Coordinates of C-alpha atoms in Angstrom, one line a residue:
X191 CA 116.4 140.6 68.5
X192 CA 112.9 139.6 66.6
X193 CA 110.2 141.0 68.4
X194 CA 108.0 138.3 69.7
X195 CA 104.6 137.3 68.2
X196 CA 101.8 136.7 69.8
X197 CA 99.0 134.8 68.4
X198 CA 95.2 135.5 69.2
X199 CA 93.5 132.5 70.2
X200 CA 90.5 131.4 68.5
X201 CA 87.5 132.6 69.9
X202 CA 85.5 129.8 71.6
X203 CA 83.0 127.9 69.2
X204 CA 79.2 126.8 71.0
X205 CA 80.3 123.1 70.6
X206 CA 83.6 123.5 72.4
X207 CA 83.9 121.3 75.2
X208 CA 83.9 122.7 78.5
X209 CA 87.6 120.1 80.0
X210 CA 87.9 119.0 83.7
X211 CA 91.4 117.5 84.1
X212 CA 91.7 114.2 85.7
X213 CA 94.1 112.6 88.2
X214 CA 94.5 109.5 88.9
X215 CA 97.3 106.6 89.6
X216 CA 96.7 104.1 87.2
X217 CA 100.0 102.1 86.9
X218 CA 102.2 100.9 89.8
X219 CA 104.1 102.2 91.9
X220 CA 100.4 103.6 92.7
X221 CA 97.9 102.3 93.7
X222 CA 96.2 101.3 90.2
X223 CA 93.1 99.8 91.4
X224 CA 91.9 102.7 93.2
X225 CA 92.7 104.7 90.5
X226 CA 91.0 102.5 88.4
X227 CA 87.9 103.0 90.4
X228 CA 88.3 107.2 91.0
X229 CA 88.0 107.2 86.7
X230 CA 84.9 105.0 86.8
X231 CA 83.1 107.6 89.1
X232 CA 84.5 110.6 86.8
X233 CA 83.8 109.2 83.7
X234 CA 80.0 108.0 84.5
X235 CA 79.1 111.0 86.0
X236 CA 80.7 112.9 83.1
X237 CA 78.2 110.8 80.8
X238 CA 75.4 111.6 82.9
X239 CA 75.9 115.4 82.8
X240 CA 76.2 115.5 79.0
X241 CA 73.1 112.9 78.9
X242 CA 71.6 115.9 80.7
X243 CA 72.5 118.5 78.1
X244 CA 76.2 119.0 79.0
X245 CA 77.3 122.4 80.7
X246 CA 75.1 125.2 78.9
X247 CA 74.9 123.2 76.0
X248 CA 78.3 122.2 75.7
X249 CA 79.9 118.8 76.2
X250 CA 81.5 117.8 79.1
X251 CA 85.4 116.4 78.3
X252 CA 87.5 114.4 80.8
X253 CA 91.3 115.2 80.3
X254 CA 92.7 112.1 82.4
X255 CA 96.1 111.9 83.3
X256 CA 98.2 108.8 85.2
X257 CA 100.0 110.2 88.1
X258 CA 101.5 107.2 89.3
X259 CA 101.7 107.8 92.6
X260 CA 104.5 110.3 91.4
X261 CA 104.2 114.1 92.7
X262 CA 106.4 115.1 90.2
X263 CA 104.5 113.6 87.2
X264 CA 101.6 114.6 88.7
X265 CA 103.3 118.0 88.6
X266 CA 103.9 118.2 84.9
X267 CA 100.6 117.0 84.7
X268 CA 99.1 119.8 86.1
X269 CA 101.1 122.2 84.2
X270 CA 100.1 120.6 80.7
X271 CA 96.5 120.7 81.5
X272 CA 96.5 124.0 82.4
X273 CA 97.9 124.3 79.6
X274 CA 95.1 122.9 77.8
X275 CA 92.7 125.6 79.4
X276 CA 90.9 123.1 81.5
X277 CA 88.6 124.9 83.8
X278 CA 89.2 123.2 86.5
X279 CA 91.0 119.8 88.0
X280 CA 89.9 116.8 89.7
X281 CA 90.8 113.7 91.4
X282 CA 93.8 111.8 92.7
X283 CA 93.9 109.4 95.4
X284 CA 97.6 109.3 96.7
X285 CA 97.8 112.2 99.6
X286 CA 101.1 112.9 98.7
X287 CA 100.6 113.2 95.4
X288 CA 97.1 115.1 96.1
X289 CA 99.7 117.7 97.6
X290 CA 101.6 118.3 94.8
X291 CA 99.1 119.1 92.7
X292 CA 97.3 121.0 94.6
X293 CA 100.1 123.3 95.2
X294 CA 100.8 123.6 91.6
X295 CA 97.1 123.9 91.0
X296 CA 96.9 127.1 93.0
X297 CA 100.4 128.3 92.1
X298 CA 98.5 128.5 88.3
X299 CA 94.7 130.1 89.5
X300 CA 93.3 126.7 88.7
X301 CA 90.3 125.4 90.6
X302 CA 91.3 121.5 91.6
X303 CA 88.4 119.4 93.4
X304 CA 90.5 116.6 95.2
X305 CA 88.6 113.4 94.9
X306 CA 89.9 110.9 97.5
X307 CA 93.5 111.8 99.2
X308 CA 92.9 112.9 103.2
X309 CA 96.0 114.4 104.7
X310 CA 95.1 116.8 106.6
X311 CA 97.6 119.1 105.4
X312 CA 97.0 119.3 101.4
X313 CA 98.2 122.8 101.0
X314 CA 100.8 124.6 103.4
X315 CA 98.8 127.9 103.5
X316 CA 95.4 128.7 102.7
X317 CA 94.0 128.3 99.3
X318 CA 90.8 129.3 98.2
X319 CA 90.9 127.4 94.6
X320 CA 91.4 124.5 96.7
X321 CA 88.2 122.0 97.5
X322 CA 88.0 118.0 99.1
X323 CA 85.2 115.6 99.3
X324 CA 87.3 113.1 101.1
X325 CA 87.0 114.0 105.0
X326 CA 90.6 115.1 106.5
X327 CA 92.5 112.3 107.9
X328 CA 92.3 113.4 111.5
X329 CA 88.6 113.3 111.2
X330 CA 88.7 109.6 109.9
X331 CA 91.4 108.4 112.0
X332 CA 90.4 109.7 114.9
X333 CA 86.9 107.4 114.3
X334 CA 89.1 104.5 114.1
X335 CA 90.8 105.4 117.4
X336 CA 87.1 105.6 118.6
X337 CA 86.8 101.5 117.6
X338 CA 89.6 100.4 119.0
X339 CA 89.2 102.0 122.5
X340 CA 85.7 100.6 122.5
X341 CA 86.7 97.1 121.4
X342 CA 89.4 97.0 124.2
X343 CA 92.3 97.5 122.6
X344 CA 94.6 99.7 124.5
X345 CA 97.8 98.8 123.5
X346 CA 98.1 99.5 119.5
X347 CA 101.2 98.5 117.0
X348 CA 101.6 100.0 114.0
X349 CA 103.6 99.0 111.0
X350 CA 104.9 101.9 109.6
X351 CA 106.8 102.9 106.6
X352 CA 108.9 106.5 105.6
X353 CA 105.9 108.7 104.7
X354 CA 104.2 112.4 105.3
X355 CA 100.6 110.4 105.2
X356 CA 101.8 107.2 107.8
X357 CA 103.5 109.5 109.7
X358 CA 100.3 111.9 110.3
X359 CA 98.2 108.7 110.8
X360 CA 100.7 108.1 113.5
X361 CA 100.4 111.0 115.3
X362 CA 96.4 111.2 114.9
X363 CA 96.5 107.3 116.7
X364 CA 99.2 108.7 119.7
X365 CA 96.9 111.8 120.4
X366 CA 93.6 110.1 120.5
X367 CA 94.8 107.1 122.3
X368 CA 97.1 108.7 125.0
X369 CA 94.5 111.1 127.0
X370 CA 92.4 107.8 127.4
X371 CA 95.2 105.3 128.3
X372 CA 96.4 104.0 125.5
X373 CA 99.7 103.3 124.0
X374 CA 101.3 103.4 120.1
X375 CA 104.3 101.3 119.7
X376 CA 106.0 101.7 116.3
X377 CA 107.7 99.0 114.6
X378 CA 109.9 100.3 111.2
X379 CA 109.0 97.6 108.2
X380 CA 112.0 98.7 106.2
X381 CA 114.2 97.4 109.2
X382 CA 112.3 94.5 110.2
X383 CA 111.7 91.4 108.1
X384 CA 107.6 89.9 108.4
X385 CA 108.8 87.1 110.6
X386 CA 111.3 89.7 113.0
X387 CA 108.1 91.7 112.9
X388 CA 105.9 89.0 114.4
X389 CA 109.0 88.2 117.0
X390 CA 108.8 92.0 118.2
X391 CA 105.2 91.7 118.0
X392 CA 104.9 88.9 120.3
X393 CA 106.9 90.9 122.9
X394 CA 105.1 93.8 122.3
X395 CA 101.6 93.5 124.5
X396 CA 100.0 94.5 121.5
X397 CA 96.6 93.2 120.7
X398 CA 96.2 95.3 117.8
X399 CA 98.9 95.6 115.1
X400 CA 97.8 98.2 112.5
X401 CA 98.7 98.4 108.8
X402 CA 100.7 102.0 107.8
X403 CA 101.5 100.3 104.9
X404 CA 102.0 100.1 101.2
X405 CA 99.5 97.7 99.3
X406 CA 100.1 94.7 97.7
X407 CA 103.8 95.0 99.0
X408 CA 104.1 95.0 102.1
X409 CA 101.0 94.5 103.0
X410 CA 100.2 91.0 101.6
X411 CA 103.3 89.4 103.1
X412 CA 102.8 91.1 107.0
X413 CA 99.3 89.5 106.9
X414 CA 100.0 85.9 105.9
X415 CA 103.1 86.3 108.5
X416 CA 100.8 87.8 111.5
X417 CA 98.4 84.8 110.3
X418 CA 100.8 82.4 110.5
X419 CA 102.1 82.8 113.7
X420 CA 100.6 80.6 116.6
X421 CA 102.2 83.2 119.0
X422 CA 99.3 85.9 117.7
X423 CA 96.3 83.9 117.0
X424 CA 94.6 86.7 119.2
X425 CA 95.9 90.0 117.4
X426 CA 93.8 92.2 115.5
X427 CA 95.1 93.5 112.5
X428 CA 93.8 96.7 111.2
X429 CA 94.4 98.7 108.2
X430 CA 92.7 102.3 108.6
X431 CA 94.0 103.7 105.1
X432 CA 91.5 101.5 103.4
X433 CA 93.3 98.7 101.6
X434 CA 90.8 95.9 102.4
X435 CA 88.0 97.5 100.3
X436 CA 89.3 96.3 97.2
X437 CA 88.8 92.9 95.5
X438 CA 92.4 93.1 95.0
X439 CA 93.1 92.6 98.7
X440 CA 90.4 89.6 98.5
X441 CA 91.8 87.9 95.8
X442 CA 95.3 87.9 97.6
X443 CA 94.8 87.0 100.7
X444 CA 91.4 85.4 100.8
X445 CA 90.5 83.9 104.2
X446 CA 93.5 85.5 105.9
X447 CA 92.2 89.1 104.7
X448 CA 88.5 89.1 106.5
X449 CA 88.4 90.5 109.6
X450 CA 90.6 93.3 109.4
X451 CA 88.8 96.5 109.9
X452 CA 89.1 99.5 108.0
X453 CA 87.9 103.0 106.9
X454 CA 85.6 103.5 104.6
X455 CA 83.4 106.8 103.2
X456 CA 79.8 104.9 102.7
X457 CA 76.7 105.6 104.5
X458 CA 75.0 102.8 106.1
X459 CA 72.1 102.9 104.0
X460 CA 72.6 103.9 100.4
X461 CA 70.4 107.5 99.2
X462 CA 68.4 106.3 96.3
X463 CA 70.6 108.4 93.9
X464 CA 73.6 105.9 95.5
X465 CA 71.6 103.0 95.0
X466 CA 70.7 104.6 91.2
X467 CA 74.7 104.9 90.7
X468 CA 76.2 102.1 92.8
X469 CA 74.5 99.8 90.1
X470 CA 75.5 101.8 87.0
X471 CA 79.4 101.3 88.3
X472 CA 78.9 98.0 89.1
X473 CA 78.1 97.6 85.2
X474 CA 81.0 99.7 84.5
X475 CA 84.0 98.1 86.5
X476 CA 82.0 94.5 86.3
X477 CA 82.6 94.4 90.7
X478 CA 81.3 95.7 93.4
X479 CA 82.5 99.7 93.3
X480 CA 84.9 100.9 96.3
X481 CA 84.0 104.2 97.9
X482 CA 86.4 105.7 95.9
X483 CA 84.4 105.3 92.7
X484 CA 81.3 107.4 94.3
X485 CA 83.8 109.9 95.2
X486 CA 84.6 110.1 91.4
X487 CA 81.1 110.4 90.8
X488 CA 80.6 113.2 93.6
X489 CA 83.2 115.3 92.3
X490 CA 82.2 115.8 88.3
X491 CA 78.8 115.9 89.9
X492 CA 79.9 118.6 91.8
X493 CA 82.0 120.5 89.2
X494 CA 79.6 120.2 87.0
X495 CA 77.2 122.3 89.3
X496 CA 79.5 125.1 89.9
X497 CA 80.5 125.3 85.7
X498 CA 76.8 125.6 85.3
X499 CA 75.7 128.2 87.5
X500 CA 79.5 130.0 87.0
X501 CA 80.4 129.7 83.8
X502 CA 83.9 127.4 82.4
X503 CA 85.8 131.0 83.0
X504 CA 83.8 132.3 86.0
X505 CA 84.7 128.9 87.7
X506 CA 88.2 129.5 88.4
X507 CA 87.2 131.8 90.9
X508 CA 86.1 129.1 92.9
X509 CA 82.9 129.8 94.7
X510 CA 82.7 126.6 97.0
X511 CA 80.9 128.4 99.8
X512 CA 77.6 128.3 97.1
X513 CA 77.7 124.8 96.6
X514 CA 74.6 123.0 97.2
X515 CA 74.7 119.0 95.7
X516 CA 72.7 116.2 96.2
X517 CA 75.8 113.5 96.5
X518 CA 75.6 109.8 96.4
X519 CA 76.4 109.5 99.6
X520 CA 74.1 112.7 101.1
X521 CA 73.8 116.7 100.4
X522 CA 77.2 118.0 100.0
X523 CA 78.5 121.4 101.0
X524 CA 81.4 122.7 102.0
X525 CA 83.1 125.1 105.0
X526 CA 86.4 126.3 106.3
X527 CA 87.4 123.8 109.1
X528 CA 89.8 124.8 111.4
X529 CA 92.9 123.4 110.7
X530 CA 92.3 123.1 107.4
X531 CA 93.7 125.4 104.7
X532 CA 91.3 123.6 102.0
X533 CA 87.4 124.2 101.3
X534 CA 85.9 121.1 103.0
X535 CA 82.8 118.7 103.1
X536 CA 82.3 118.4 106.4
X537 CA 81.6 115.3 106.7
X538 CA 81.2 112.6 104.4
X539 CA 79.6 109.2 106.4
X540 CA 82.2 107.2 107.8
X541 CA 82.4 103.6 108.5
X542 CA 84.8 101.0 110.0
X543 CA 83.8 97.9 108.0
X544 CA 85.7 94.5 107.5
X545 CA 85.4 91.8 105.3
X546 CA 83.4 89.4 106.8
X547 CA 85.8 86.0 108.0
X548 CA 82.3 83.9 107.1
X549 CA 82.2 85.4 103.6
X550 CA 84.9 87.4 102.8
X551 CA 83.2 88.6 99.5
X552 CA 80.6 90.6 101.9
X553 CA 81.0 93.6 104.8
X554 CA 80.3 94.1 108.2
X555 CA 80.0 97.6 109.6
X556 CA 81.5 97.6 113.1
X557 CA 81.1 101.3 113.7
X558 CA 80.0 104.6 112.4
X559 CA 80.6 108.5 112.7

């Protein structure tokens, strides 16, 4: 048997650049446009840091990879980038996915940053290498419940489709609405065409009918059904998970999209460093950028504090209790939350925003936490 041969690796040149790895679904089955967004916030705020003189004098490189709302490509994308001696990973927006990596991520002693994905649950034990700027779900959701107990709505039906995330957002609704009379009745979209769905609506009692649904399909269709049916001309549809934020939605559904609230991680006011940015991604993505694109921005921004003060090698230790950054959307640092086996900003602002049905190309806030 040969004896095997090892080779030294080179030792590391001044100029080398310090690599983040990059996460992102940006072909379908994900969600592309939000992906398409999360890389606009990375990749400006990349520039900006080596505009600023990179990390210690080296350049800052984005390594992106397209997850496609696939855990197990995003999987094998984790393991090739750690391959790559990246000091540390970022992104994703897909919870599941988020979950996937991150597991992998810590299985491999590398520091990920997730950028946008909620779920409460993103690792099953507690992981120290493991960081969020998103809020958890339960923190958002439970907002939302907030909105729609104070606008009257007491009786709540949710479309719903097989998944870990929908699933969780359908416990969060049942345990905030229940203690304070209110009711959650489910209705299964993969058994139930959009026009059986409005007949079990109109039997329902609901006045609410929320969206725990995949976007453009079946989103798009449930909405011009609900729309369309006289029988619920007074039936507020919802869609916590974010999908009217996107000129995407918009440009589907036009009219018929406005006035369905949603979450969404913006303050009310912008901080003059989210004002500086918002315009520089507006350039970039020629629209008006989602949430999800500061969230980009927010996490190189942040990654590229803790390289600097660290070190590329002394980062994989993972020191998110010393954070300290001035995010677009306010100071961010981060804690252990109960419940949640992640490092945590707690909070980012939170909104429940719709487009408005007098100008659908414009928000109204309709609440705040």
């Amino acid at each position: 048997m040969a004896a095997m041969v090892t080779q030294a690796r080179p030792a590391r040149r001044d100029d080398e650049p310090v690599r983040i790895g990059a996460l992102a679904p940006l072909t379908p089955p994900g969600w592309a446009e939000a992906g398409r967004h999360l890389v606009a916030g990375l990749e400006l705020a990349a520039r900006e840091v080596n505009d600023a003189g990179g990390i210690a004098g080296r350049p800052l490189e984005l390594v992106v990879r397209d997850t496609a709302a696939d855990p197990r490509r995003a999987e094998a994308a984790v393991d090739e980038l750690a391959g790559l001696g990246v000091a540390a990973l970022a992104g994703e927006y897909h919870s599941v996915v988020a979950r996937t990596a991150a597991a992998r991520a810590d299985d491999l002693g590398v520091p990920f940053l997730c950028s946008s994905a909620v779920l409460d649950a993103l690792t099953e034990q507690p992981a120290d290498g493991i960081a969020r700027i998103a809020p958890a779900q339960s923190h958002g959701w439970r907002l939302y419940a907030d909105f729609l107990l104070g606008a009257g709505h007491r009786r709540i039906a949710v479309a719903t489709q097989p998944s870990v995330y929908w699933a969780s957002g359908t416990r969060i609704l049942h345990g905030e609405l229940a203690p304070r009379g209110g009711t959650v009745v489910e209705l299964d979209v993969g058994a139930l065409t959009p026009e059986a769905l409005c007949d079990a609506l109109a039997g329902s009692g609901a006045t609410a009918l929320l969206l725990l649904v995949g976007h453009p399909e079946p989103a798009v269709p449930l909405v011009r059904a609900v729309r369309g049916d006289p029988r619920l001309a007074g039936l507020l549809i919802g869609a916590p998970a974010g999908q009217p934020e996107f000129a995407g939605w918009a440009a589907e559904l036009g009219a018929a999209g406005a006035g369905v609230p949603f979450l969404r991680y913006l303050p009310e006011r912008p901080t003059p460093l989210g004002a500086r940015v918002g315009s520089a991604l507006r350039e970039r993505l020629a629209e008006a950028p989602s949430f999800v694109a500061f969230e980009g921005y927010d996490t190189v921004a942040v990654l590229a504090d803790v390289l600097r003060r660290r070190g590329a090698a002394g980062a994989r230790t993972a020191a998110w209790a010393d954070v300290a950054v001035d995010g677009t959307r306010g100071p961010i640092r981060f804690s252990r939350v109960p419940g949640i086996d992640v490092w945590q900003w707690a909070w980012p602002p939170v909104q429940v925003v719709d487009r408005d049905p007098a100008d659908p190309g414009t928000f109204r806030v309709l609440h705040t936490g």
